[in-house]
Amino acid sequence: MMYKRLNYPYLIKKIMALVLLSVIYFHVNAQPNTTFSHEESNQAVRDLSGMKWRFKMMLPGEGIKKGLNKLPSEDIETLVWNNAKVPGDVYTDLWKAGVIDDPYFGRNSVRAQWVQQYEWWYTLQFDVKKKIDNEVVDIVFEGVDYGCEVWLNGHYLGKHEGAFSKFSFNVNEYLRIHPWDGQKGRNMLVVKLDTPPQVNAFVAGKKAPWFGDYTRDITPIGIWRPVKMVRTGKMRFKDVYANNTINKDGSADVSLELSVENTTAKAKEMTFTASLEGKNFKMREIKVEFNKTIQPGSHKIIKNIHVKNAKLWWPWDLGDQNLYKAKITLKEGDVNNDVNETVFGIREVTSKWNPGFKKDVDVTFPRSTYINGKFHFIRSACWGGPPDIFTGRTSPAEYKKLIRLAKEMNMNNIRIFGWHPPEIPEFYQYCDEMGMTVWQDMIPLGTGNIPTEEENLAEIFNEGVKVIKERRNHPSLIMMEGGEEMMFRTRDPQFGRKFLERLGDSLQAYANLPYVPDSPMIDPVAQEAGFKPKEAVHALRYFYDMGKWLHEDWYQTNCDGYPIVPEFAITSVPNVESLKKFIPEKEMWPPGLSWGHHWADLTRLRMQNWDVFGSEMKGSLEEFVNATQDAQGIIFQNGIEHFRRDKPSLSGIALCHFITYCPDMKWGIVDNYQQPKNSYYFVQKAYQPLLVNFEFKKRRWSTKEPFVGNIWVINDYYKEYTDCSIKFEIKNDAGVLLSSKNFDVAKIAENSAKSFFPIEEKVLKSVKEKFYVTLELTDKKGKVISKNDYFFLIGDQKAATKKFNEWGEERIKRENTYGRYGSYYHFFKEFTEEDGEKYDSDMQTPKAIGF
């Protein structure tokens, strides 16, 4: 057989040329990890987030001395550093790498405190194959906690401080680019995370407080939001705000406020094309086009788009969640320089004075919120998040689940209060889509101590402005607040008030939303600053002053007469299956040291159980845990219903909290593992938008007295119900029916709270310990539209109060002797050395007193 001799050098050249062309085509037209936001646009966003980052620790100041900032781009040295994830955090990366034990388990967090004493160096190697062609390329950091410095290929880009504000660096000069040679096109991005702050007052408003009733002095640090490489033309959008107003004829005007940057030295004639379409509903696209000459530098351009039949955005219990999408392109000749897509809702938020309160006598601010002219009674809980203080342990999927759980619990609002950070974009997106409104302390000011220098105050104001600008297009955001218990601690009341008012001016310059300076503003310091005596009430004293009142006496005598309740706090223990994830087995039951470390106030939990059940419920771990959750739920239910009966004089309630950002035994209704506690279902009942409920003055009754109260119906819907009926029943311990009555209700008015029927039943003589009340509201077709239930105790209310008071005095004496609130050593005799007990060996497993 004859073989034709092949010209191998020629073939190899042809193959290499084809490979090169295909590589160039692939990376120009379909770069990995790159998404194009608009056809024919020069904008491309390459997400640099993910699992390809590496990190290592260095003593403060040593990283630069050792040259980590000048690591060669082609080098493979960082491949043996520890793996890291962005977005994420240092602690989670260390835990996954086996450097530290899980900080959540037992008391491991104490052993992880050394992490805060080091600087952490993160690196990412990435290739760039597409050349820069009349483009601007930035590396954008969406959030770094807290301070950092950045290098690219050994070139210093700059530094940044502030956990919540985005920042970026232009990298046109420093990018290494090659279409196919990986060595020549390889880039080394280096980020040095400074040691985290240790005094919150110095960084107030720019970093979330890392202390409080959650963790034990462990300061978060990390690249907690995505890092991206963004390409645009030399004309680009810096910000787009879809401001809007609603007209009386049902139309709306969408005022697109376009912040545009001309990065060249010459004026440019640009064509703007803007379109509106429905994101989750069908509509005919509205499109406008206009020309504008843009001088060098940054400029704001406003373009109004008229929408004839506006589809409004509403909270879920008031209407539909209509969302619009605005697409704006920026074109020079035939080339699109940039594109922006913004999702927004058309809605109007206003505030009004609560009935029964005198302006500048009782209150300084209106506290009733109206959405599109309708009263929005706020059924809320303090978010208590993020879902995890170590952001590397959470994901957007968890956010979606938690917001869905909040809605299913009949909340219509989430409050982000001043101990916790502003949230990620997905949080607001899911709230927009699910019809959950957001009441937010825009930046975390959970302290009264802030810098006094004007330069430092300006940084706080700037951080607040950046936070509101990033979130203001979300229709779910309806209320801004400045501080949280800030006036409690401020050294100078007048300075504190002036600061909060200046912050409000800064925020409202960028978003037309109601603003309140602080919460609750009824403390002595706030009063000295000139706030009024009925501004708001934090319903916390039952817990903190445990033993002073039985819970139903407390909220009737100490929480009435306020327009809003920004915090209502009761504590409980997570489910047993959740406890096993963070409490060592030998400390599980009776409660050991790790319970106290995770903020279980063991005395108050026992007292709370006794208040609700007439027993401490300590027969087993399961009994105790379930009882704490039921007690939390019952106190919440009874308090919520009491407050809601004051509608419209009272306009909102926020429980404390919905979740907490680490495993603890404190405020959350849903635990850190996204497991609802029993209390969830009690709140779900009490937060029914249409709620049949029973008003009572006490929970302990004598068998010789009549059982009395009143049947109420609260309606938060803008819907009238006619020809309804209510079934009222009482049963004894054995489930025997003692009384059953039916009542006809001619009309339940929309947006109302009304007492309908008094109850006086002499049926308790056969009850031994408990009796049960159920209510059922049916519409004219016989459909059940609201259900509710309660249980009561047989006992002496006065005698129970006396016993509770004495127990409270014992609690205070013990805390004053062995350690006040926050210290858990006083729960363990081995630590207080009572009765000769001592802690002298790791072989010991101290058990809490009282168990």
mmCIF file with all atom_site columns, C-alpha atoms in Angstrom, residues 551-560 642 696-698:
data_model
loop_
_atom_site.group_PDB
_atom_site.id
_atom_site.type_symbol
_atom_site.label_atom_id
_atom_site.label_alt_id
_atom_site.label_comp_id
_atom_site.label_asym_id
_atom_site.label_entity_id
_atom_site.label_seq_id
_atom_site.pdbx_PDB_ins_code
_atom_site.Cartn_x
_atom_site.Cartn_y
_atom_site.Cartn_z
_atom_site.occupancy
_atom_site.B_iso_or_equiv
_atom_site.pdbx_formal_charge
_atom_site.auth_seq_id
_atom_site.auth_comp_id
_atom_site.auth_asym_id
_atom_site.auth_atom_id
_atom_site.pdbx_PDB_model_num
ATOM 1  C CA . HIS A 1 551 ? -47.166 38.775 81.616 1.00 0.00 ? 551 HIS A CA 1
ATOM 2  C CA . GLU A 1 552 ? -50.808 39.765 81.134 1.00 0.00 ? 552 GLU A CA 1
ATOM 3  C CA . ASP A 1 553 ? -50.560 42.299 83.980 1.00 0.00 ? 553 ASP A CA 1
ATOM 4  C CA . TRP A 1 554 ? -47.334 43.706 82.500 1.00 0.00 ? 554 TRP A CA 1
ATOM 5  C CA . TYR A 1 555 ? -48.614 44.594 79.040 1.00 0.00 ? 555 TYR A CA 1
ATOM 6  C CA . GLN A 1 556 ? -51.896 45.969 80.409 1.00 0.00 ? 556 GLN A CA 1
ATOM 7  C CA . THR A 1 557 ? -50.203 48.287 82.920 1.00 0.00 ? 557 THR A CA 1
ATOM 8  C CA . ASN A 1 558 ? -46.866 49.183 81.313 1.00 0.00 ? 558 ASN A CA 1
ATOM 9  C CA . CYS A 1 559 ? -47.217 49.092 77.530 1.00 0.00 ? 559 CYS A CA 1
ATOM 10 C CA . ASP A 1 560 ? -50.487 50.896 76.845 1.00 0.00 ? 560 ASP A CA 1
ATOM 11 C CA . HIS A 1 642 ? -53.845 43.197 73.232 1.00 0.00 ? 642 HIS A CA 1
ATOM 12 C CA . PHE A 1 696 ? -59.340 38.874 79.089 1.00 0.00 ? 696 PHE A CA 1
ATOM 13 C CA . LYS A 1 697 ? -57.762 40.549 82.101 1.00 0.00 ? 697 LYS A CA 1
ATOM 14 C CA . LYS A 1 698 ? -56.125 37.545 83.774 1.00 0.00 ? 698 LYS A CA 1
#
